[in-house]
Short mmCIF file of C-alpha atoms and ligand atoms in Angstrom, two decimals:
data_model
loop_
_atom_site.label_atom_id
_atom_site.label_comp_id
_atom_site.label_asym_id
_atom_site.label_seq_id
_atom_site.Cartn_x
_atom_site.Cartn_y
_atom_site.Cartn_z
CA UNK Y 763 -0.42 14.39 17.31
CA UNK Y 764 0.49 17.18 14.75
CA UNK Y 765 4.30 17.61 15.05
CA UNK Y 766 6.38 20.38 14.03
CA UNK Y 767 9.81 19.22 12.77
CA UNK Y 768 12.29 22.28 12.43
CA UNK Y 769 14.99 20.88 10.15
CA UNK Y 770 13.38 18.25 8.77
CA UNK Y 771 15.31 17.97 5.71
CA UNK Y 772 18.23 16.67 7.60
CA UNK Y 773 20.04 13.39 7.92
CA UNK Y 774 18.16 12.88 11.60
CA UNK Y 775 15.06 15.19 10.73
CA UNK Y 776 14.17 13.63 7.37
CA UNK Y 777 14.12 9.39 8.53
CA UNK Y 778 12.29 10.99 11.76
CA UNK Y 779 9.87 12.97 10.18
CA UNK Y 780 8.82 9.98 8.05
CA UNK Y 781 8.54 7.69 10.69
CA UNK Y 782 6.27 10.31 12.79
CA UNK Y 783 4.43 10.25 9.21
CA UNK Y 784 3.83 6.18 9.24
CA UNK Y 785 3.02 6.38 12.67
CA UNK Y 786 -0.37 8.25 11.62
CA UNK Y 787 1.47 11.86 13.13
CA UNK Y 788 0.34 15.34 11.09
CA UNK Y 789 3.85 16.40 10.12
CA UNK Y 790 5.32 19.67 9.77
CA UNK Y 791 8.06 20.49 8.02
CA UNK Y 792 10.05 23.50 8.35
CA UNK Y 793 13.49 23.80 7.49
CA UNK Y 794 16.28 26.85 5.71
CA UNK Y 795 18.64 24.47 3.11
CA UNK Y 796 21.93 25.01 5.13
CA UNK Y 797 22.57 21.56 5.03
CA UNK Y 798 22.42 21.63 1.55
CA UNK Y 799 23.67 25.10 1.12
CA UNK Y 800 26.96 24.14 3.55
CA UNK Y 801 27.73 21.31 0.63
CA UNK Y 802 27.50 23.12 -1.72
CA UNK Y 803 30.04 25.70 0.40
CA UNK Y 804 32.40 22.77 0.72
CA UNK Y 805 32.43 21.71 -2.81
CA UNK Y 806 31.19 18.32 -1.49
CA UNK Y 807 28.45 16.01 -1.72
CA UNK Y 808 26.23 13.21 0.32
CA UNK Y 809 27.62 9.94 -0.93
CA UNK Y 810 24.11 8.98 -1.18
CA UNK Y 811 22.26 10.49 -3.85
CA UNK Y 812 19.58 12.79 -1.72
CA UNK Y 813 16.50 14.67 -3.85
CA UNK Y 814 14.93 17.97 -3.46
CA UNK Y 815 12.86 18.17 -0.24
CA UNK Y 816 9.55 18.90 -2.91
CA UNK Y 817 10.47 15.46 -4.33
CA UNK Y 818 10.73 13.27 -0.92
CA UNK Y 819 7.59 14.75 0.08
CA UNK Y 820 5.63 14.25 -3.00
CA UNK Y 821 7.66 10.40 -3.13
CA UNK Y 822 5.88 9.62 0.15
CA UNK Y 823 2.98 11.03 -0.37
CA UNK Y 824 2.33 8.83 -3.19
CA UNK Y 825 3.78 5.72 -1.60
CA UNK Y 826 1.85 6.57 1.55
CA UNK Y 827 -0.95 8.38 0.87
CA UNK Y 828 0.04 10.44 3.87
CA UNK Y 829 0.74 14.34 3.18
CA UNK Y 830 3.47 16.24 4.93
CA UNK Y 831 3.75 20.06 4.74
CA UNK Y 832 6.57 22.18 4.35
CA UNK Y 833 7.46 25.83 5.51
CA UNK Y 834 11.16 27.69 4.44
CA UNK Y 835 12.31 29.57 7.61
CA UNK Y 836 15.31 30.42 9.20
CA UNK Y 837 14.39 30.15 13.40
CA UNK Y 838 17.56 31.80 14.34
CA UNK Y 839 16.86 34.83 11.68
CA UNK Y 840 13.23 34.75 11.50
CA UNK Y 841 11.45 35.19 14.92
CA UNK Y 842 8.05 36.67 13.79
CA UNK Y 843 7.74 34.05 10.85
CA UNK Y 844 8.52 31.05 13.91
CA UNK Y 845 5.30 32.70 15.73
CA UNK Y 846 3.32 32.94 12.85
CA UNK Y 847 3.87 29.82 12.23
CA UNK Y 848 3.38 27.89 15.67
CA UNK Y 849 0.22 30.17 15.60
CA UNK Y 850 -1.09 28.73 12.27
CA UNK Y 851 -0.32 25.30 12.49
CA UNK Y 852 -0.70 24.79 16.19
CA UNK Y 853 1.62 22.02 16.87
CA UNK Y 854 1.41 19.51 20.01
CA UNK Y 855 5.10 19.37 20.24
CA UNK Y 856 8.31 20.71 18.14
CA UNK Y 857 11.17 18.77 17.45
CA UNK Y 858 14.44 20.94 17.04
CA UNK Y 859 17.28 19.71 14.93
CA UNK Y 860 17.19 22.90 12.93
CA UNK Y 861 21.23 23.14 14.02
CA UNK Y 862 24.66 23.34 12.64
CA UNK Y 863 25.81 20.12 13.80
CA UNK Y 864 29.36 18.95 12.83
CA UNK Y 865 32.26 19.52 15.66
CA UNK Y 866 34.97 20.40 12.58
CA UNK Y 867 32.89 23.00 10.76
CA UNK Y 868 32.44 24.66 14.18
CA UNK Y 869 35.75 24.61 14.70
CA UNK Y 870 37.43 25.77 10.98
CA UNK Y 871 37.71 29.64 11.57
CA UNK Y 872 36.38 32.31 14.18
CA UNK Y 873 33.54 32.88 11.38
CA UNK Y 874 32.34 29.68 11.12
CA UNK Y 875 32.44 29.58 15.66
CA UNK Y 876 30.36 32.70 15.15
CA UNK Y 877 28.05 31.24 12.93
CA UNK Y 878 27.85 28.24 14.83
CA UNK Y 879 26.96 30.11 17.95
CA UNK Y 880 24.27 32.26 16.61
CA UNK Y 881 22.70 29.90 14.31
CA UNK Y 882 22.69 27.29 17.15
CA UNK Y 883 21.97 29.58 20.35
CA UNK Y 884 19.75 32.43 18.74
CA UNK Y 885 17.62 29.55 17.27
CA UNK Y 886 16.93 27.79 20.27
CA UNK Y 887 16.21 30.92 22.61
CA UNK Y 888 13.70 32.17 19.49
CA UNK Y 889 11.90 28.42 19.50
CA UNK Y 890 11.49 28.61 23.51
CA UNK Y 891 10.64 32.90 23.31
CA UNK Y 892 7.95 31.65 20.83
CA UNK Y 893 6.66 28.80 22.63
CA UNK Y 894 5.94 31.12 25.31
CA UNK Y 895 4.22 33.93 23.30
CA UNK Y 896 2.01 31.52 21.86
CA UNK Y 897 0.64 30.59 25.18
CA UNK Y 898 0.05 27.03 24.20
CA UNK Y 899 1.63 24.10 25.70
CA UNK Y 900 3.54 22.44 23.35
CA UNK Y 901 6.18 19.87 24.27
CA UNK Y 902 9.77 20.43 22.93
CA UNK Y 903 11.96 18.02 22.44
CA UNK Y 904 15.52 18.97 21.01
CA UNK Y 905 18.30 16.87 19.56
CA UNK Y 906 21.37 17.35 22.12
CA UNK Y 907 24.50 15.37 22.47
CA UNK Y 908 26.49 13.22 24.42
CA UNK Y 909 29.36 15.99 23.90
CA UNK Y 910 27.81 18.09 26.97
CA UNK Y 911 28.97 15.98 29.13
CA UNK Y 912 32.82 15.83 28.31
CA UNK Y 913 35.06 12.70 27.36
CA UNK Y 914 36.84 13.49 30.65
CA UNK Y 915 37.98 9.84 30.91
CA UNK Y 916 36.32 8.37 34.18
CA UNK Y 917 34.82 5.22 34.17
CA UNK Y 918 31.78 6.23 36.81
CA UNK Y 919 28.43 5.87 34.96
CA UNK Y 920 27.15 9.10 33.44
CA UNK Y 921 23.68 9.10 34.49
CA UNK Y 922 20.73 10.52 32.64
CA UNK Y 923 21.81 14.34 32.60
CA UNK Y 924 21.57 15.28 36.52
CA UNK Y 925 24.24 13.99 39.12
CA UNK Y 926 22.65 13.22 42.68
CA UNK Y 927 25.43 15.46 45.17
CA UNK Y 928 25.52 15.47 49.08
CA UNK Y 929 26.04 19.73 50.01
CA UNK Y 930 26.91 20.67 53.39
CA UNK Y 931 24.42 22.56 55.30
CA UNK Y 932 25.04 25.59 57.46
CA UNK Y 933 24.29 23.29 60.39
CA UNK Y 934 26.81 20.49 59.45
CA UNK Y 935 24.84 17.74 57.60
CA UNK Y 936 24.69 16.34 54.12
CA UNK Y 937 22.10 17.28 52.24
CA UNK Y 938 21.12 15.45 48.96
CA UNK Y 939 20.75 17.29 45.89
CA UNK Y 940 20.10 16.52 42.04
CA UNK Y 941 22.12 19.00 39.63
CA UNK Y 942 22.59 19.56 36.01
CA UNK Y 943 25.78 17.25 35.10
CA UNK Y 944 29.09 19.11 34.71
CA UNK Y 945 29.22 20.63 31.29
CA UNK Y 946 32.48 20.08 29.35
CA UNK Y 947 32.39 20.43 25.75
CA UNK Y 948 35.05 19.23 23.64
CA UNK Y 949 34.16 21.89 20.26
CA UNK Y 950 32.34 25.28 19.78
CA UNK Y 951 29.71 23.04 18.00
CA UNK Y 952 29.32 20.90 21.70
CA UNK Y 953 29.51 24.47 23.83
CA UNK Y 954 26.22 25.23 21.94
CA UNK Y 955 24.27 22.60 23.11
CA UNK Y 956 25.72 23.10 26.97
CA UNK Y 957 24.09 27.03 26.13
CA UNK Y 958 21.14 25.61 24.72
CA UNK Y 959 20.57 23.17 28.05
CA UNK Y 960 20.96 26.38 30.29
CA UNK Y 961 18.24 27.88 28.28
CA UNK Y 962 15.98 25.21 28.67
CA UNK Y 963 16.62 24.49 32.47
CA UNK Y 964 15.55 28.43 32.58
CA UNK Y 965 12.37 27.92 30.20
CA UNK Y 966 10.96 25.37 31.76
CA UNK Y 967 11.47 26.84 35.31
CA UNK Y 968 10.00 30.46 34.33
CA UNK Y 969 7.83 29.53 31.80
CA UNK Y 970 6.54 25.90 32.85
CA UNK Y 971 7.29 24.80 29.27
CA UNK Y 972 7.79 20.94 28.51
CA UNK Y 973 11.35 19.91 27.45
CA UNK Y 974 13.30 17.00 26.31
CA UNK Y 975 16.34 17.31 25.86
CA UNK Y 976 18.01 13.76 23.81
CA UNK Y 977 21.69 13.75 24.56
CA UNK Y 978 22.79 11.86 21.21
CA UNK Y 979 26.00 9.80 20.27
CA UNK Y 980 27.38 9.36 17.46
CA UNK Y 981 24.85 8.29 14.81
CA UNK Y 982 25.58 5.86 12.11
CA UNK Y 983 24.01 4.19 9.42
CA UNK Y 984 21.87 5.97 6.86
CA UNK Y 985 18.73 4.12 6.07
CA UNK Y 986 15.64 3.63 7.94
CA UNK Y 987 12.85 1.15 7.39
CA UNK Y 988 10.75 4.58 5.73
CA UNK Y 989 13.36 5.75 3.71
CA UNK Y 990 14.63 2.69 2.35
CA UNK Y 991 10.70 2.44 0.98
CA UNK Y 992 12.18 4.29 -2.44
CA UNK Y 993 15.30 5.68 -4.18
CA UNK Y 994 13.09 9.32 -3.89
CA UNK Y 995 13.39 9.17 -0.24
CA UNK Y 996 16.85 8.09 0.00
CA UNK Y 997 18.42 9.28 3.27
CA UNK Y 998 21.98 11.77 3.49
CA UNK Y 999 25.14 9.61 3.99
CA UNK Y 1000 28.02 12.14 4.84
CA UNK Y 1001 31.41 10.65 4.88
CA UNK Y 1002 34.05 14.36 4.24
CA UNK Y 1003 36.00 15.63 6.79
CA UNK Y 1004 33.78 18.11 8.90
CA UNK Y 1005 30.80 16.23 8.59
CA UNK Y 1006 31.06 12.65 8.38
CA UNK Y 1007 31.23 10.89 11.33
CA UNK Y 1008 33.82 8.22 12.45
CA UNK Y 1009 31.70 5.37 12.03
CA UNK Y 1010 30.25 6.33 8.56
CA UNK Y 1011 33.13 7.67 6.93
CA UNK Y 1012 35.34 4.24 8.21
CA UNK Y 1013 32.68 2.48 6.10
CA UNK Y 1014 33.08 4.55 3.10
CA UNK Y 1015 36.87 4.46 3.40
CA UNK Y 1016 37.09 0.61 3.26
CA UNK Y 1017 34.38 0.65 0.19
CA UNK Y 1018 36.69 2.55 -2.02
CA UNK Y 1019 40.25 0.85 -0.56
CA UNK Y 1020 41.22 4.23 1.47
CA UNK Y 1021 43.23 3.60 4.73
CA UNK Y 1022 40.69 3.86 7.51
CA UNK Y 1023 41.79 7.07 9.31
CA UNK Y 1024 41.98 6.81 12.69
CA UNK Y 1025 42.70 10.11 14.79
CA UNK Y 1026 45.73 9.33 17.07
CA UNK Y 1027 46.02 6.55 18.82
CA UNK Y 1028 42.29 5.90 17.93
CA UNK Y 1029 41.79 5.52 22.39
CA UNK Y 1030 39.08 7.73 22.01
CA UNK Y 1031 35.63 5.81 23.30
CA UNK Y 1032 32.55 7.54 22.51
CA UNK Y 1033 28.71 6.88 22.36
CA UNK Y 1034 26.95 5.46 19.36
CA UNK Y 1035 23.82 4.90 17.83
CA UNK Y 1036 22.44 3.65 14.54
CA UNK Y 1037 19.59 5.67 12.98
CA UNK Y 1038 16.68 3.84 13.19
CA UNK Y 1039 17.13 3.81 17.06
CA UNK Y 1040 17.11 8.10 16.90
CA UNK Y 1041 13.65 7.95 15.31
CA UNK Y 1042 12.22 5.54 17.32
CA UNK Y 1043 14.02 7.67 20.71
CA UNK Y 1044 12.61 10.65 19.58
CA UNK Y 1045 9.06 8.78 19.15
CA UNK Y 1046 9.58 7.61 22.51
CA UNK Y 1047 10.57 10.82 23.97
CA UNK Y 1048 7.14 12.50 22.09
CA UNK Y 1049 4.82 9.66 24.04
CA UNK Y 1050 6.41 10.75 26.82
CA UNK Y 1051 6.37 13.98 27.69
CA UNK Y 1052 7.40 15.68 30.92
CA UNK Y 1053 4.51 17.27 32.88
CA UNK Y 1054 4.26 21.35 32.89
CA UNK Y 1055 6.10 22.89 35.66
CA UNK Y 1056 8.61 19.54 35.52
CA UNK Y 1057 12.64 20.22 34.83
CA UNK Y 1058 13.70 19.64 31.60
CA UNK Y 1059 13.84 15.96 31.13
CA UNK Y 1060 17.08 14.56 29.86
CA UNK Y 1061 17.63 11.11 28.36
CA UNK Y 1062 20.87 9.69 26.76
CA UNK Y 1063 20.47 8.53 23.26
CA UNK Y 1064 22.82 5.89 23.07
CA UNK Y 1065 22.93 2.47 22.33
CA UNK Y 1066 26.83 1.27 23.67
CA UNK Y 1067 29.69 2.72 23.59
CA UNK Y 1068 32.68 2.13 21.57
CA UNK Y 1069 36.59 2.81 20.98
CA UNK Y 1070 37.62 4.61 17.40
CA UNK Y 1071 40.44 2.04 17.11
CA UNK Y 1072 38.49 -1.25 18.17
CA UNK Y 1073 35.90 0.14 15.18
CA UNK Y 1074 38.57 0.44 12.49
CA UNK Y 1075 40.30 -3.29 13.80
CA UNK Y 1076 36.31 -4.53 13.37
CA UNK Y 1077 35.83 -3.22 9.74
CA UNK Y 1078 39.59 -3.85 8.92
CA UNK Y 1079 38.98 -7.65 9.44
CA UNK Y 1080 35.87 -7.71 8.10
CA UNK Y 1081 36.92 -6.19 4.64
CA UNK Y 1082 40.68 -6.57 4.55
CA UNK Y 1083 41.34 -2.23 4.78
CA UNK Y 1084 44.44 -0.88 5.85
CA UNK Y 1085 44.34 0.97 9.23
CA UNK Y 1086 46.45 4.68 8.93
CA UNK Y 1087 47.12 6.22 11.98
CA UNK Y 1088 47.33 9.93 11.05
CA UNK Y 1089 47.79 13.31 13.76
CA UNK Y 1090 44.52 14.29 15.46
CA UNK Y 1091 43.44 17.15 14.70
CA UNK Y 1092 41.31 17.94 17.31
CA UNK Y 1093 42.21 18.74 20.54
CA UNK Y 1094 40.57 15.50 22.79
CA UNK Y 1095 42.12 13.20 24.70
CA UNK Y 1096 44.21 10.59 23.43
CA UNK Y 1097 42.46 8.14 25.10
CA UNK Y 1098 39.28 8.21 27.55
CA UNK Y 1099 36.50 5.38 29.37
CA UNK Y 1100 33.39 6.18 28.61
CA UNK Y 1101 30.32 4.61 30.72
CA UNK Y 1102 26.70 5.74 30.03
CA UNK Y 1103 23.18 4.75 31.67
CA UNK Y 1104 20.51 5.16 29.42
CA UNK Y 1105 17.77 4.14 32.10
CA UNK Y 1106 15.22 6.80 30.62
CA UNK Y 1107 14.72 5.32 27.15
CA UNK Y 1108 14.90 2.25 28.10
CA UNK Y 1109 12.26 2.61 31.14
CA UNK Y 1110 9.78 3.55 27.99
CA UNK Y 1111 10.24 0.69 26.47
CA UNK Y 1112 13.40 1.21 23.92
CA UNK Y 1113 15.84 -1.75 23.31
CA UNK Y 1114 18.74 -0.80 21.25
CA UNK Y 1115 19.94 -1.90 17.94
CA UNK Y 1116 23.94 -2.60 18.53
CA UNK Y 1117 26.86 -3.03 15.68
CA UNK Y 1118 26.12 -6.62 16.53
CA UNK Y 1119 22.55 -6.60 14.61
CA UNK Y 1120 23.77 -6.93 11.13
CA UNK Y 1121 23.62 -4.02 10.28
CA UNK Y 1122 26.66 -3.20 9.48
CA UNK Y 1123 26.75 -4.80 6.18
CA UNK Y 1124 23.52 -2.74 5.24
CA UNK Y 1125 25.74 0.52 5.55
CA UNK Y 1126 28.75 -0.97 3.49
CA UNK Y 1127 26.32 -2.05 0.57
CA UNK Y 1128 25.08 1.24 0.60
CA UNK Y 1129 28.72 2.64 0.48
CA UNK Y 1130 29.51 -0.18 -2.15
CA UNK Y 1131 26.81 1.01 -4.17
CA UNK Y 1132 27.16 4.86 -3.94
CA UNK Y 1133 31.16 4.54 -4.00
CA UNK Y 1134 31.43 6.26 -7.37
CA UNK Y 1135 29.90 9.31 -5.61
CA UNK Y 1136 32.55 9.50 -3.55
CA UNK Y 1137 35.84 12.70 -3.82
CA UNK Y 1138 38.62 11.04 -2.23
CA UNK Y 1139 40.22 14.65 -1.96
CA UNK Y 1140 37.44 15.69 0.72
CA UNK Y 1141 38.12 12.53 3.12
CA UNK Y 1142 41.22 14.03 5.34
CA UNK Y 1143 40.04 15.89 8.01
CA UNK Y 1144 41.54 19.14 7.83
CA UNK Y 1145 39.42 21.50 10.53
CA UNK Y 1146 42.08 21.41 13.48
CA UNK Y 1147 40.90 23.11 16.88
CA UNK Y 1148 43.72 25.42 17.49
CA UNK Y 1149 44.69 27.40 14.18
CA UNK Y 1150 42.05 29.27 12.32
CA UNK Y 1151 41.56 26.86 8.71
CA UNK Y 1152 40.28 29.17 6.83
CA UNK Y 1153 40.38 32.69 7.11
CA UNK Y 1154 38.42 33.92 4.01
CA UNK Y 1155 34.88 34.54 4.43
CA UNK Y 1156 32.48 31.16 2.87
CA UNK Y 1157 29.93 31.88 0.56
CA UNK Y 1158 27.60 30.50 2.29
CA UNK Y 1159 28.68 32.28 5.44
CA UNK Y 1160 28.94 35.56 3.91
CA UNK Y 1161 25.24 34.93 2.60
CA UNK Y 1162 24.20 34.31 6.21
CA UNK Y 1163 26.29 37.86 7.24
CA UNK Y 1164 24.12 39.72 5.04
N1 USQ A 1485 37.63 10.31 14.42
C1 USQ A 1485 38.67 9.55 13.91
N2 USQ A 1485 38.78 9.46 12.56
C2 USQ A 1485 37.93 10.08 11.70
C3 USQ A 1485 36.86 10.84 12.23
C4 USQ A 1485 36.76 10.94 13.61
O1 USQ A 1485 39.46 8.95 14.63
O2 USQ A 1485 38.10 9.94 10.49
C5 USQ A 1485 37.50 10.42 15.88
C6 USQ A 1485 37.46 11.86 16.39
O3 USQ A 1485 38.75 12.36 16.62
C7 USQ A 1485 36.62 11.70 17.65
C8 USQ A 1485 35.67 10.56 17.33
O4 USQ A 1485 36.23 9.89 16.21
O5 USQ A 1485 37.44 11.29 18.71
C9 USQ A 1485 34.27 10.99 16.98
O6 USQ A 1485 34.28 11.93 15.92
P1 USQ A 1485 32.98 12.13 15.03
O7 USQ A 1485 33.32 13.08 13.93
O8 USQ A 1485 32.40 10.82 14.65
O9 USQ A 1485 31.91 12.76 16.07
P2 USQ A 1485 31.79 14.21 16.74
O10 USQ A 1485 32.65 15.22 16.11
O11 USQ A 1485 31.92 14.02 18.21
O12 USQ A 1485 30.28 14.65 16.44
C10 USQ A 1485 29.25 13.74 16.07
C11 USQ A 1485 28.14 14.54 15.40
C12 USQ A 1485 27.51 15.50 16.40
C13 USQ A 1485 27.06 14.73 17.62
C14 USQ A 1485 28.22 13.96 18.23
C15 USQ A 1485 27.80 13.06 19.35
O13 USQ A 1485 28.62 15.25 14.27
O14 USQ A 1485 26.41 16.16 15.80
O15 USQ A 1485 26.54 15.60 18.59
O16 USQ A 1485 28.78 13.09 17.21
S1 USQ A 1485 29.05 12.85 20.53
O17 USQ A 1485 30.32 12.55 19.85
O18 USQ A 1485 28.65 11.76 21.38
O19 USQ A 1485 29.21 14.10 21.24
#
């Protein structure tokens, strides 16, 4: 299958564009820097020590033999490049993490909301309008998240994106109905993806297009069997406050002795998944696809759920770190249940990797070994969701104003 990956140079899109790559897929590559550009922005760096995206492709190229190409484009800024481009290289499916994907940086000033928003929405309404205008039927399947649905705190099951409801009739009866789970997103970041699920639901119903949409947890590790092939093809490890996530950064805190920082009361139970299981999902989800003229199909990427404070008790006994309880700057709840079915994947075949795998100590070797890379000054997380953080216009924002 030849596979267009739109931000493949990413810390999901890189380990999955490899793995489509072993797996004898014709990889495509396209992809703008903001990752790297958004570092660079924050004055921080991947603990891990990541190469140029010329260098990882030429690394695996001569490891592998296999060749993957590579286009620069912008899909929320550049519509008529996105056509020419599905025109040219003719894709089977598309895989869209070509996002801004960290909850804080969404949330740090009404600049970086509006970037958020039109980087994130514009993007995926240009894939879909260009999809269309190609007239070809290509499958495509989009990194979502768990976030859509809320962390409203109920212990019922959240079920694989649509909620079976009885209506009552005009005549009196019940009358079964599937619909769309209640949205409730917890960031600006999360209302993007609820937007970007609207516009699917309306592609595929006007337009017959094929959709997956992967509602993700929280991913950790770093390394995937296809990365960890060379130091070249190293995967991103982000561990500062807007984009690290709880998991990862927890693990980078207790490599370097820094009190583990819990938000709160650290009652906050969320979904989580280590990366090896997104590339394999997402491989899943492209030998899968929905049929035309289906509704988007939804599947939730998770492999068990988890509470922030039982994760910093497991590493704190494990390594000896202190545990700090520090103000949460978000605005969440204190403390929520969190069930989640993930009958989809697993009815094609998946079988999750847990924290109970071993894999843990693969992450904190990693974080041993890269500790030196590490600026303690960028581990507080200082994005709160009420007060604007930072009013000045970013560099890197200002670039994307222009
Ligand atoms: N948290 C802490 N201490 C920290 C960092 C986070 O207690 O040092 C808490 C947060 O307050 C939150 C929870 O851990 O309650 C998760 O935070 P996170 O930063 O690990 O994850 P989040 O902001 O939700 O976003 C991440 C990814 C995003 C993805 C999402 C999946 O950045 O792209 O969509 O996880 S989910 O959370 O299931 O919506």
């Amino acid at each position: 299958m030849k596979v267009l990956v739109l931000g493949g140079d990413g810390f999901c899109g890189w380990p999955t564009a490899l793995h489509l790559s072993s797996k004898g897929h014709e990889i495509v590559i396209a992809d703008n820097f903001s990752r790297r550009r958004i570092d660079q922005d924050l004055g921080v760096q991947s603990l891990t020590p990541i190469r140029s995206l010329r260098r990882r492709i030429s690394r695996w190229h001569s490891l592998t033999g296999r060749e993957i190409a590579f286009h620069h484009l912008d899909v929320a800024e550049e519509y008529d490049k996105l056509l020419a481009l599905l025109r040219a290289e003719k894709p089977d499916a598309v895989i869209h993490f070509a996002e801004q994907r960290a909850a804080p940086f969404s949330m740090k000033s009404a600049r970086h909301k509006s970037y958020t928003m039109r980087n994130n929405v514009c993007g995926t309404e240009h894939i879909l309008s260009a999809i269309v205008e190609t007239g070809a039927d290509i499958h495509l399947v989009h990194l979502g998240t768990m976030g859509v649905y809320g962390y409203g705190g109920t212990d019922a099951a959240l079920p694989d994106g649509y909620l079976p409801v009885f209506v009552p009739t005009a005549g009196g009866d019940l009358k079964r109905q599937e619909i769309v789970f209640p949205a409730d997103p917890g960031s600006v970041y999360h209302l993007t993806k609820v937007l970007d699920h609207c516009t699917f639901q309306y592609y595929a119903k006007n337009d017959r297009i094929r959709i997956t949409d992967l509602h993700q947890g929280i991913v950790w590790g770093t390394q995937t069997p296809e990365t960890g092939l060379h130091p070249d093809l190293i995967n991103r490890f982000d561990y500062d406050g807007d984009y690290g996530t709880v998991l990862n950064r927890f693990l980078v805190q207790s490599a370097i002795g820094y009190p583990l920082t819990v938000h709160g009361t650290g009652g906050q139970t969320r979904a989580f998944i280590h990366i090896s299981d997104t590339v394999r999902c997402i491989e899943l989800a492209l030998d899968n696809p929905p049929e035309r003229g289906d509704r988007v199909r939804v599947a939730n990427q998770i492999a068990e759920t988890r509470q922030v404070r039982e994760l910093a008790m497991m590493i704190a006994e494990r390594t000896g770190c202190d545990i700090a309880y520090v103000d949460n700057p978000r605005n969440e709840a204190a403390e929520n249940a969190l069930c989640v079915r993930n009958d989809v994947l697993r009815g094609f075949g998946w079988d999750p990797v847990t924290l109970e795998d071993g894999l843990l100590a693969e992450v904190e070797e990693i974080a041993l070994i890269h500790r030196g890379r590490c600026d303690v000054n960028k581990i507080p997380a200082m994005s709160t969701w009420t007060t604007a953080q930072s009013p000045g216009l970013p560099a890197f924002l200002s670039e994307a104003a222009e």
